[in-house]
Coordinates of C-alpha atoms and ligand atoms in Angstrom, one line a residue:
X108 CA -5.7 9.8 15.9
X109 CA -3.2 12.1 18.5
X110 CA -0.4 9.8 19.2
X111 CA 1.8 10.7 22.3
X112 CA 4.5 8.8 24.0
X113 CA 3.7 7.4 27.8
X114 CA 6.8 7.2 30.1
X115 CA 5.1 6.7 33.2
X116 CA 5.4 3.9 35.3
X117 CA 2.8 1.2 34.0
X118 CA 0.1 1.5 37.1
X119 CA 0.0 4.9 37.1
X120 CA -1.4 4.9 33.3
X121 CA -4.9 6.5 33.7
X122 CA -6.2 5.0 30.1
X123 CA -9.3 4.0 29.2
X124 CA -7.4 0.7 28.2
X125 CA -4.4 -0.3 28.6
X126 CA -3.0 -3.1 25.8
X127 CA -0.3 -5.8 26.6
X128 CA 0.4 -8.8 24.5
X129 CA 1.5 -12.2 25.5
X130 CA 2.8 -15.4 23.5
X131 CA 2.0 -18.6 23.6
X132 CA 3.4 -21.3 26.3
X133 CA 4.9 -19.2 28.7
X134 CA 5.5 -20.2 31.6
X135 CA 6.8 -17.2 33.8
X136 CA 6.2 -14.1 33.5
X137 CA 9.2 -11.2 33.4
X138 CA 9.6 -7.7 32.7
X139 CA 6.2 -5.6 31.9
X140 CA 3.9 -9.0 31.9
X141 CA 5.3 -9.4 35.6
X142 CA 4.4 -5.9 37.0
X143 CA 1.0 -6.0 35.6
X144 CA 0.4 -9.9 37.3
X145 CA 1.8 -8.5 40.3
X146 CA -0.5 -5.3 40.5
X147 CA -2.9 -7.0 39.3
X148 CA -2.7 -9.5 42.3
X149 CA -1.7 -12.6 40.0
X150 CA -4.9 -12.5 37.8
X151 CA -2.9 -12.9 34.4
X152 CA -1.5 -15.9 35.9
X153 CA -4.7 -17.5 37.2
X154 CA -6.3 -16.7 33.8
X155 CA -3.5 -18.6 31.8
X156 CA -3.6 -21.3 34.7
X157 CA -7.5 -21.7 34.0
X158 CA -6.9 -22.1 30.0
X159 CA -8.9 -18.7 29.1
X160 CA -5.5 -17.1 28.3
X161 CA -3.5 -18.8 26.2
X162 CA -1.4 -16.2 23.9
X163 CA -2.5 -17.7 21.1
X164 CA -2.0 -15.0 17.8
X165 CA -4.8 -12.5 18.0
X166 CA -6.7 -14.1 21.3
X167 CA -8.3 -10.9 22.9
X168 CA -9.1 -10.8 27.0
X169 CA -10.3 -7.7 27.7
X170 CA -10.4 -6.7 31.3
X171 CA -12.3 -4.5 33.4
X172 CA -11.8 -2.3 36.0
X173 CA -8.7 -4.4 36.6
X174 CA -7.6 -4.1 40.4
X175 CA -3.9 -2.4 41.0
X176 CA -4.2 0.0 37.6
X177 CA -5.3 3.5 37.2
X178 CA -6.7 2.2 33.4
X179 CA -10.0 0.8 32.9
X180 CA -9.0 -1.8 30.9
X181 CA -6.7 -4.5 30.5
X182 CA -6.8 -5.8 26.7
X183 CA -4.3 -8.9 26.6
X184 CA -3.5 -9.6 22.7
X185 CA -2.1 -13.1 21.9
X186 CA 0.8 -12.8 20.0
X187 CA 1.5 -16.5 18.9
X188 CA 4.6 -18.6 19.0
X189 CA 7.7 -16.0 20.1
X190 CA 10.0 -17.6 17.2
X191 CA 7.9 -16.6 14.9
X192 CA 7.0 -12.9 15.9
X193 CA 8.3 -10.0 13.9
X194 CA 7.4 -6.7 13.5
X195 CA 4.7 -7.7 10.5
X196 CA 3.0 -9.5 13.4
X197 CA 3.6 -6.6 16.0
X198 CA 1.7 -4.5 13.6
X199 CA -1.3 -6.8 13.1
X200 CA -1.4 -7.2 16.5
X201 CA -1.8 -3.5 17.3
X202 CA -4.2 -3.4 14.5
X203 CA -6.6 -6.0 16.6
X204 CA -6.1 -4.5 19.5
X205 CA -7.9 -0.7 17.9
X206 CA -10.2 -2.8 16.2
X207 CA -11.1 -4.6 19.6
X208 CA -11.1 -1.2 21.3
X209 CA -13.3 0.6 19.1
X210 CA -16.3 -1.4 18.6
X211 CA -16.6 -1.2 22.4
X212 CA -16.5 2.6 22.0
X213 CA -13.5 3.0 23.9
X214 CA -11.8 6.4 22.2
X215 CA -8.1 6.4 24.5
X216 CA -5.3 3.7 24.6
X217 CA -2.3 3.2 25.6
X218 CA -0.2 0.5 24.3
X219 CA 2.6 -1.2 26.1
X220 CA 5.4 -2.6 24.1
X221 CA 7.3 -5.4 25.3
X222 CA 11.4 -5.0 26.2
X223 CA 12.1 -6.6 23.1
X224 CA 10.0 -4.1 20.6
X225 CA 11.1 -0.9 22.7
X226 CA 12.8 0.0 19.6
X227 CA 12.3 2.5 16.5
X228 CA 10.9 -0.3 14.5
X229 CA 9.0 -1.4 16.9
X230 CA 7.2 1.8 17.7
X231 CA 6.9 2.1 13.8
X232 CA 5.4 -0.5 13.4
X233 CA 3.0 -0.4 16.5
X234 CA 2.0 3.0 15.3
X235 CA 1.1 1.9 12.0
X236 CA -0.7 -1.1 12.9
X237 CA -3.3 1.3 14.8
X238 CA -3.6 4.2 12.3
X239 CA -4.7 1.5 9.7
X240 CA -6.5 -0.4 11.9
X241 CA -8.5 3.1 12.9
X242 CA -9.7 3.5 9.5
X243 CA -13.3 2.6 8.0
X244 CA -14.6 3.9 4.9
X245 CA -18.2 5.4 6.5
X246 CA -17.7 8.3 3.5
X247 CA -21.1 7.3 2.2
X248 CA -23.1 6.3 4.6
X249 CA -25.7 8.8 5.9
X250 CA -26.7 7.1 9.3
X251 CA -22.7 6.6 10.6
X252 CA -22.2 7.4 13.9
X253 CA -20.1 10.1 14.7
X254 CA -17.0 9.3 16.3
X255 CA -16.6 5.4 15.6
X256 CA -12.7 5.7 16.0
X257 CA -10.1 5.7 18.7
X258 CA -9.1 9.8 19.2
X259 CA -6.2 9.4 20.7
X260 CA -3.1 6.6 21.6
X261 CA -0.1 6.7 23.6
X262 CA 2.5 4.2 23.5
X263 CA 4.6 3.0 26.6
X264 CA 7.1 0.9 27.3
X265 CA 10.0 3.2 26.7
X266 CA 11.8 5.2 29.2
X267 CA 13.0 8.7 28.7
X268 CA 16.6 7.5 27.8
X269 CA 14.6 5.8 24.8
X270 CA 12.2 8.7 24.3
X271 CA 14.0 9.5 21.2
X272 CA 13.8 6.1 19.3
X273 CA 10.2 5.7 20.2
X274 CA 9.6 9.5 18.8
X275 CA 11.3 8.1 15.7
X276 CA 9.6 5.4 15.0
X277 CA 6.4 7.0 16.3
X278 CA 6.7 10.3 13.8
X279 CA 7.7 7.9 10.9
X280 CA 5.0 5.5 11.5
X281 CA 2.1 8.0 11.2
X282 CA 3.2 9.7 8.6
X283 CA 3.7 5.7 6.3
X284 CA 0.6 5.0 8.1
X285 CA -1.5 8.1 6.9
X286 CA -0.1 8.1 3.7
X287 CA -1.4 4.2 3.1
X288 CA -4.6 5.5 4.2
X289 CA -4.7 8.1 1.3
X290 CA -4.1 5.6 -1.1
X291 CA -7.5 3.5 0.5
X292 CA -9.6 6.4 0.5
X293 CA -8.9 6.7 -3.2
X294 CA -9.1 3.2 -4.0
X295 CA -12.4 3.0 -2.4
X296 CA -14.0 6.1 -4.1
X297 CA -16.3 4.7 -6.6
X298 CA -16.1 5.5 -10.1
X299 CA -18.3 8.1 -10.4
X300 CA -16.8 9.7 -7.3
X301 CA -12.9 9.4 -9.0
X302 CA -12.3 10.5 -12.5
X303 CA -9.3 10.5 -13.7
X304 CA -9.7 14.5 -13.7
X305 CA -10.9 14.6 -9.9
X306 CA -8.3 11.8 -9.2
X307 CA -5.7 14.7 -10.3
X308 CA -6.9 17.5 -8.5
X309 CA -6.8 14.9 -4.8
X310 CA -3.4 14.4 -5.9
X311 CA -2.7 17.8 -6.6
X312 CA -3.9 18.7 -3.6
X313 CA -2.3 16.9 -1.3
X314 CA 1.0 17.4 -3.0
X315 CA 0.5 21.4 -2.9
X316 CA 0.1 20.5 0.7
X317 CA 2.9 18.6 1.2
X318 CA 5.1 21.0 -0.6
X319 CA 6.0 18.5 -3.8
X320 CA 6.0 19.8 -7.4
X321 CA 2.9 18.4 -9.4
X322 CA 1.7 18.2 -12.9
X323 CA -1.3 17.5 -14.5
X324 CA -1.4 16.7 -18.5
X325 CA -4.5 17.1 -20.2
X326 CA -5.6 15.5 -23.1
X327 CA -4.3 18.1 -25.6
X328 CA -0.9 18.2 -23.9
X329 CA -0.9 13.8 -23.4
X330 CA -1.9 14.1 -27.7
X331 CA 1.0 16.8 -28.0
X332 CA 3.6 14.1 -26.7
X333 CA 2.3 11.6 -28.8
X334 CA 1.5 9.4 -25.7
X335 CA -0.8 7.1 -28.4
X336 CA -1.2 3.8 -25.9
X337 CA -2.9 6.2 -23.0
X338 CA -5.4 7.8 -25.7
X339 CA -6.4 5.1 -27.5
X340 CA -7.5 3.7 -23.9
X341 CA -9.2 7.1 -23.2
X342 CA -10.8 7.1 -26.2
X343 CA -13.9 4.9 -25.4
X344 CA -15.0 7.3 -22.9
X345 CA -16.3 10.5 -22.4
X346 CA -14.0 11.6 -19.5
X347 CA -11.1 12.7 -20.8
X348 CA -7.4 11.1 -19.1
X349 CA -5.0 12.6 -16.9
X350 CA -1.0 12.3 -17.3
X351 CA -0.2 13.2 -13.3
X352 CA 4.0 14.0 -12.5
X353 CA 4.4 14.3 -8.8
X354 CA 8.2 15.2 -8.3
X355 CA 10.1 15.0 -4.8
X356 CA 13.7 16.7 -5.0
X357 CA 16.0 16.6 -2.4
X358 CA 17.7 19.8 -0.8
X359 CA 21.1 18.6 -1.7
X360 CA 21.2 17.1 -5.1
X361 CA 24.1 15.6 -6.1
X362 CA 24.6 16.1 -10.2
X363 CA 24.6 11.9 -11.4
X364 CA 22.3 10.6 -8.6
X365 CA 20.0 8.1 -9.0
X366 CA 16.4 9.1 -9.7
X367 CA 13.8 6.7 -8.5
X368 CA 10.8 6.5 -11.0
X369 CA 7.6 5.5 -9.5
X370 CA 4.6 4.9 -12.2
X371 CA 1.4 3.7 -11.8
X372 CA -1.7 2.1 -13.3
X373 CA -4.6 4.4 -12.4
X374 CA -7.5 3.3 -14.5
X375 CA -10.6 4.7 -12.4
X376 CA -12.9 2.2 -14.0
X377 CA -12.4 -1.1 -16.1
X378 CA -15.5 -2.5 -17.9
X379 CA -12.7 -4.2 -20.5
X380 CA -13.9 -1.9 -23.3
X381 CA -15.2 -3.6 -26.2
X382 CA -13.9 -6.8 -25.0
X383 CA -16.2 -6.4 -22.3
X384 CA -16.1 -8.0 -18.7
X385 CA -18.8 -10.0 -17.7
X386 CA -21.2 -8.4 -15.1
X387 CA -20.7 -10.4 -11.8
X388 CA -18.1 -8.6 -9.6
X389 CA -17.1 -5.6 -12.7
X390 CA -18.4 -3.4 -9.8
X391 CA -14.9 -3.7 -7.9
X392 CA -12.5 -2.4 -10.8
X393 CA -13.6 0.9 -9.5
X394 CA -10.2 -0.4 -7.9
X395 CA -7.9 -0.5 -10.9
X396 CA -6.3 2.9 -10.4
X397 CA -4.6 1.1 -6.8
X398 CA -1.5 1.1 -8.3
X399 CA -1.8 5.0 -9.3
X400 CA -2.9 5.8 -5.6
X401 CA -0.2 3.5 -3.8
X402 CA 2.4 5.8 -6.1
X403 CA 0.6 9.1 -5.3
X404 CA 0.1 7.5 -1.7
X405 CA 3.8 7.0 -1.6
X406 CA 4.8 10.3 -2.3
X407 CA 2.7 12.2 0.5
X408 CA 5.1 9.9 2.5
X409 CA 8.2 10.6 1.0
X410 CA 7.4 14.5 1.0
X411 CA 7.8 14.3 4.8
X412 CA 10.6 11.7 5.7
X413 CA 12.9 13.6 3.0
X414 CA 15.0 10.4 1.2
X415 CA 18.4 11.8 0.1
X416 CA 17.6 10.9 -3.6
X417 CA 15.2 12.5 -6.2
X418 CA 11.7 10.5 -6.9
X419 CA 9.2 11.3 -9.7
X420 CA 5.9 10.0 -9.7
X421 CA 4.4 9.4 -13.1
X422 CA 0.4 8.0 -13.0
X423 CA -1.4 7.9 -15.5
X424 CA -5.2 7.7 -15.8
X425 CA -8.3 7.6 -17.5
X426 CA -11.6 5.4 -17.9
X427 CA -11.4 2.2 -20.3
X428 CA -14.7 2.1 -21.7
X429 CA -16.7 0.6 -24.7
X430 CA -18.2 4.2 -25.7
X431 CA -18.7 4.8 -29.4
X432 CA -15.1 5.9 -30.3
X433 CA -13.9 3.1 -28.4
X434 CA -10.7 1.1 -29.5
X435 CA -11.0 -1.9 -31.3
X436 CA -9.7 -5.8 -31.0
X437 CA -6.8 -5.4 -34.0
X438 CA -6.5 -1.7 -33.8
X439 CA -3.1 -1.0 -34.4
X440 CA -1.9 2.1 -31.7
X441 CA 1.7 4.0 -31.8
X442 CA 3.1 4.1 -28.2
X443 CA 5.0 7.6 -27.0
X444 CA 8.1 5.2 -27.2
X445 CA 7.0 4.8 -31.0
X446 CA 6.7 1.1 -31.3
X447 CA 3.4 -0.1 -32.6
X448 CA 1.4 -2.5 -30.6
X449 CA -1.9 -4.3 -31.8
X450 CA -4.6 -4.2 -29.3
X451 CA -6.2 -7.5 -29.6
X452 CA -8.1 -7.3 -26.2
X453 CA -9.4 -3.8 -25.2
X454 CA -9.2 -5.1 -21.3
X455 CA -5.5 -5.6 -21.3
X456 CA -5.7 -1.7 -21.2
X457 CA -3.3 -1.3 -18.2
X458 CA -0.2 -2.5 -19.8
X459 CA -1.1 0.0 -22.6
X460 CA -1.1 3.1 -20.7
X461 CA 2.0 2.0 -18.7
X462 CA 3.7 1.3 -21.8
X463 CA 3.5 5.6 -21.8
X464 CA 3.9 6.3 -18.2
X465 CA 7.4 4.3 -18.1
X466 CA 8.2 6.5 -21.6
X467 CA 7.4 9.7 -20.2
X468 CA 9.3 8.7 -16.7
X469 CA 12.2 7.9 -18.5
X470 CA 11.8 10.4 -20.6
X471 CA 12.0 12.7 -17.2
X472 CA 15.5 11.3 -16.6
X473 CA 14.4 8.3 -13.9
X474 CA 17.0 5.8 -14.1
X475 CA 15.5 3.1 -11.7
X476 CA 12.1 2.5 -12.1
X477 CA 9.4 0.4 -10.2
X478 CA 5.8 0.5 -11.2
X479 CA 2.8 -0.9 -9.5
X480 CA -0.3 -2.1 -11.8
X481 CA -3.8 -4.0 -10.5
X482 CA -2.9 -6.0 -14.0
X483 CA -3.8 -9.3 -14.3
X484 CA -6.4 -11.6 -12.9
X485 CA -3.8 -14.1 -14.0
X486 CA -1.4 -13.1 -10.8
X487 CA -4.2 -13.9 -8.6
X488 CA -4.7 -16.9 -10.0
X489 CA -1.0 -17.3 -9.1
X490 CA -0.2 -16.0 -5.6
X491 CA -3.8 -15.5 -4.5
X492 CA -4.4 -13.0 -2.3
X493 CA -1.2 -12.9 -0.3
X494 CA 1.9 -12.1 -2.1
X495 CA 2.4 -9.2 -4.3
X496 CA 3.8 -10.5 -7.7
X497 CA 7.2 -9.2 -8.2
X498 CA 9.5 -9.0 -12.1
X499 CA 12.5 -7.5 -11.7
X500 CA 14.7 -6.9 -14.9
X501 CA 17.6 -6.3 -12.3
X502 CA 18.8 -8.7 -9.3
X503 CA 20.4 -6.2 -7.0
X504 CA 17.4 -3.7 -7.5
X505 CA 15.1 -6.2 -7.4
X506 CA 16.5 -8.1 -4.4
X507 CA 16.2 -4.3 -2.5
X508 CA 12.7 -3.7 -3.0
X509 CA 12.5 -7.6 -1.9
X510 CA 14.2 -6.6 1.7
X511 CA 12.0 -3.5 1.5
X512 CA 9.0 -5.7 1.4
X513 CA 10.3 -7.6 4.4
X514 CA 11.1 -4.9 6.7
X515 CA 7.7 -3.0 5.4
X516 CA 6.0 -6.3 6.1
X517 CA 4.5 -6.6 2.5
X518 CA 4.7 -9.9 1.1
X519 CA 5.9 -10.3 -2.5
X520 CA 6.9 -13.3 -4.4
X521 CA 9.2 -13.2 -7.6
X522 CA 8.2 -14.5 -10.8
X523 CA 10.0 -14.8 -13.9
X524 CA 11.2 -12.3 -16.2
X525 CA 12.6 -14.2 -19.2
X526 CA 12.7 -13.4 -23.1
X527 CA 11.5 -17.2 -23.9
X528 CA 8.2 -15.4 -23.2
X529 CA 9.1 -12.6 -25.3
X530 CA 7.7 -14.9 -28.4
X531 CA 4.2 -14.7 -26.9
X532 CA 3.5 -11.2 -27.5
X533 CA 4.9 -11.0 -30.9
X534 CA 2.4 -9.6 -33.2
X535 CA 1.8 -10.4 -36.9
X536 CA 1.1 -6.5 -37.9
X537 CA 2.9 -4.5 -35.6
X538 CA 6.0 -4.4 -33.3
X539 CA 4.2 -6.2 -30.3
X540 CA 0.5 -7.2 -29.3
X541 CA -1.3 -6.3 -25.7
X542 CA -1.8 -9.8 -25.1
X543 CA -0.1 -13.4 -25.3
X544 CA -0.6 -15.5 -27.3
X545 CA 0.6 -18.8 -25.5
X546 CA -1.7 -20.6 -23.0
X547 CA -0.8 -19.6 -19.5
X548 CA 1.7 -17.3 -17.8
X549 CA -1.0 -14.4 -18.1
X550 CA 1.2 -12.3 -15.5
X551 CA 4.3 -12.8 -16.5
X552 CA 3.4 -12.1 -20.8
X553 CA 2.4 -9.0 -19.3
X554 CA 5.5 -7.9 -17.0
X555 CA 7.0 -8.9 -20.5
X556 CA 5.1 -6.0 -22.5
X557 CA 6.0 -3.3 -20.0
X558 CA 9.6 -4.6 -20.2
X559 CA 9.8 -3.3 -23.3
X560 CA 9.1 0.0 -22.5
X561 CA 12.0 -0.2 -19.7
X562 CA 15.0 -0.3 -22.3
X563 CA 18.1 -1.0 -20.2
X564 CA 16.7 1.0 -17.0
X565 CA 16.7 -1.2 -14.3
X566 CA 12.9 -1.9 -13.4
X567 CA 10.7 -3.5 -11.2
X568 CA 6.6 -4.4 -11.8
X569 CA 4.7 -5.2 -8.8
X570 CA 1.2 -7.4 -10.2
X571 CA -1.1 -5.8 -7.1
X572 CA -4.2 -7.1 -8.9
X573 CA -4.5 -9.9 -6.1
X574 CA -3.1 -8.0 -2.6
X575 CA -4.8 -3.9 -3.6
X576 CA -8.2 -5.4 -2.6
X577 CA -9.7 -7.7 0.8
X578 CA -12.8 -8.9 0.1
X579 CA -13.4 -9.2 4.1
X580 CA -12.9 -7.6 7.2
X581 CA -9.8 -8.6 9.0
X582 CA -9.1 -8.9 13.0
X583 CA -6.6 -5.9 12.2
X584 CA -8.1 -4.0 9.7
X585 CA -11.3 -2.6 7.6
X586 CA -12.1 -4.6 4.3
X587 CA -11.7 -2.4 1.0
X588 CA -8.9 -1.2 -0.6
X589 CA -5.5 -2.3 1.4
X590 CA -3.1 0.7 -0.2
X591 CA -0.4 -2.0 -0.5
X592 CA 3.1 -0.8 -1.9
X593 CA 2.8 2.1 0.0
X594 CA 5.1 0.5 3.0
X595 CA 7.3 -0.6 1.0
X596 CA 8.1 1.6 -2.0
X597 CA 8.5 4.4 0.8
X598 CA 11.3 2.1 2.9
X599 CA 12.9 1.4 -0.8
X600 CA 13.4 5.3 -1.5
X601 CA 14.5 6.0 1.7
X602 CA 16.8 3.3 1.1
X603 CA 17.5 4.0 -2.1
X604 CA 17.9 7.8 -0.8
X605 CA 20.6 7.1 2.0
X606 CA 23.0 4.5 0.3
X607 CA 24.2 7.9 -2.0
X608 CA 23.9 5.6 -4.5
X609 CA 22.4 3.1 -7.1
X610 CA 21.2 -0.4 -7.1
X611 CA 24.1 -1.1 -9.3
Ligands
LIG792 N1 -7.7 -4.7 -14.3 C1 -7.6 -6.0 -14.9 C2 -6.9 -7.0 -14.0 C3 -7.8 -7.8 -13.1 C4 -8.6 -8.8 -13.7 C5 -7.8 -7.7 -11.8 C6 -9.4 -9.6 -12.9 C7 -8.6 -8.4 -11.0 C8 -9.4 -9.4 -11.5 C9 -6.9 -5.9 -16.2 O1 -7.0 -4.7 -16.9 C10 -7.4 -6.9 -17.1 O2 -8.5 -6.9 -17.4 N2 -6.5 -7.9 -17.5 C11 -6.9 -9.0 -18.3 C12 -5.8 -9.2 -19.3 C13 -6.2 -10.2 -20.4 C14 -7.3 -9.7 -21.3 C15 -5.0 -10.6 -21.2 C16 -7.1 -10.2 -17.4 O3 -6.2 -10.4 -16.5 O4 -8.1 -10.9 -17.5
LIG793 ZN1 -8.7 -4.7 -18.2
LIG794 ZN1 -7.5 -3.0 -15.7

């Protein structure tokens, strides 16, 4: 989708719709809302006198041919109580309004922004509500019809004194925006589509193309560093694992910076291994490697807004299967960090190949880390499918990627991290055991295994096993894979990146 900016007085906008939003109860119309009721010769006014418009959040009246424009269309989006609108609700809204628009094969908008979101953030976040509402995984269907998408958007609102924040926010926007969409397509690829060897060359690829360094390890080289946890995953399949090191380095590096470590779970399928999953719905952990692609996802980002501060992405992936050289219940593995950890459940395979990802980032000198892991079935239990679970093993890092998940409008809700757990995954026979052994707590016995991979790096572990996935179509975007974490692990380097600094 082109995206232009639209400073042209609102009549004179000759788009095939033309989308305005409205909240609820108001009484008087000022600013943008007022020119268009007054072009329009008072017909927003007699709509929200006769009930049919109410502003309600989401309410869609579409308009034709209204009288006084040069669009076609007038789409008015509800946008719910004004005391409670944000940015995270300027976004969905935009979202609706594509989603609207396209199913009536309408392929040009322009979208007006009220006076208050005429800013950078507000164009941000406008921009990315459309490029994610735009996309719909067709890939594989052989009767799609070509050219189900808005083509182009413009936004207006701004005036050419504020060209330059709405190019801002409009530039950063698509490129967040794109990026999430990357880490949907690959969450969506089916497991036969996405090995762990074709999941590195896409991620290759697109970092050759967005000028980042990249590495893939194969299996001799992940044996050669000992990285024991990821193997003894691997080794129940036939497809062989991938160690993948995308690294972003700033032009000017400052000797002592901060390095922001980014690791993620990319299992490309998870039947449990030998302690098998049942059947009914096994066919969706073809999204396990979501926390892999929001990292990889991340990066393409990152590559083009330039942070000020180095990032290293470290995913690693493979298949966890119950083939014949499949890992055992009690089998006792050496992680690259050297402590020994007794596998009693083969499906608690995630912590065990992140257990060497956060090694080997380390290891690369990160000294922040954050990793993002579909890893429990036990956080959705918890949070459902709303909030990202969030353990932090440092406040002031922690309580950044927290504001970073506000601004990116990613919800995320701490849990504890806390060594009274620590007891639970005490093993009898070696150093630690993949699962707990308490009742309950299933999330948090697991933040607690990684944790001991982290050493005193300051860390963060988003659980995306609940938010990586919607099992339904929303108003404001496609069902599928969500590429969640991408928002907001890209506002945290940039963050991160212009502070100069640390957490600490
Ligand atoms: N990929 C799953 C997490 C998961 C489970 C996501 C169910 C969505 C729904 C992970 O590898 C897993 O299987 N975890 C186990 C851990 C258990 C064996 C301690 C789980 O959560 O059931
Ligand atoms: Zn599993
Ligand atoms: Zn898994």
């Amino acid at each position: 989708m082109e995206i232009t900016l639209d400073t042209r007085p609102l009549v004179k906008i000759e788009a095939e719709a033309l989308v305005t939003y409205l909240f609820e109860e108001v009484k008087s119309f000022s600013g943008a809302l007022a020119e268009l009721d007054a072009a329009t010769g008072g017909t927003l006014s007699k709509l929200i006198a006769s009930g049919e418009l109410t502003g309600k959040m989401l309410e869609t009246t579409l308009l034709h041919y209204p009288q006084g424009l040069a669009a076609q269309r007038l789409l008015v989006v509800g946008a719910g109580k004004k005391d409670k609108f944000g940015t995270a609700e300027l976004r969905r809204l935009a979202g609706a309004a594509v989603r609207t628009l396209k199913s009536r094969q309408v392929k040009r908008v322009t979208f007006l922004a009220s006076e208050n979101d005429r800013s950078a953030a507000g164009a941000q976040a406008i921009v990315e509500g459309m490029i994610l509402a735009n996309f719909d995984s067709e890939k594989y269907k052989t009767d799609k019809k070509p050219g189900n998408e808005i083509m182009a958007a413009a936004l207006a609102g701004w005036s050419e004194s504020s060209r330059a924040e709405a190019a801002l926010g409009l530039s950063r926007g698509r490129v967040i925006a794109e990026s999430q969409n990357f880490a949907r397509e690959l969450g969506n690829e089916p497991s036969n589509r996405l090995t762990p060897r074709m999941l590195a060359d896409r991620a290759a690829a697109m970092a050759r193309e967005a000028g980042l360094a990249v590495e893939v390890f194969d299996e001799a080289k992940i044996a050669e560093l000992k990285m024991g946890a990821l193997l003894s995953v691997a080794q129940g399949s036939v497809e062989p694992p991938r160690m993948i090191i995308i690294t972003y380095t700033p032009e000017k590096l400052n000797p002592g910076a901060p390095v922001l470590g980014l690791v993620g779970k990319a299992i490309t399928f998870d039947t449990g291994g030998i302690s098998i999953k049942p059947a009914n719905d096994m066919e969706k952990m073809k999204y396990d490697m979501c926390g892999g692609a929001a990292m990889i996802g991340a990066m393409r980002a990152i590559a083009a807004l330039k942070p000020s501060c180095k990032v290293i992405a470290v995913v690693p992936s493979s298949e966890n299967m119950p083939g014949g050289r499949a890992q055992k219940p009690g089998d006792v593995q050496f992680s690259m960090a050297g402590k020994s950890i007794e596998v009693i459940n083969t499906d608690a395979e995630g912590r065990l190949i992140l257990a060497d990802g956060i090694a080997y980032a380390k290891q690369l000198g990160c000294t922040h880390l954050v990793d993002a892991a579909t890893l429990t079935g036990a956080v959705v239990v918890a949070l459902g499918n709303v909030n990202i679970g969030v353990f932090g093993s440092d406040q002031t890092f922690t309580d950044q990627l927290l504001a970073s998940g506000k601004a990116a409008g990613e919800k995320m809700w701490p849990l504890p991290v806390d060594d009274d757990y620590r007891e639970n995954i005490k093993s009898g026979i070696a150093d630690i055991q993949n699962v707990g052994s308490g009742k309950g707590g299933g999330a948090i016995t697991a933040a607690m295994f990684l944790k001991e991979f982290t050493g005193d790096t300051p860390w963060i572990h988003l659980d995306i096993a609940g938010t990586a996935w919607q099992d339904d179509v929303k108003p404001w975007n496609a069902k599928g894979a969500t590429g969640v974490a991408v928002r907001s692990l890209v506002d945290l380097a940039m963050k991160f990146g212009s502070n100069g600094s640390s957490a600490k």
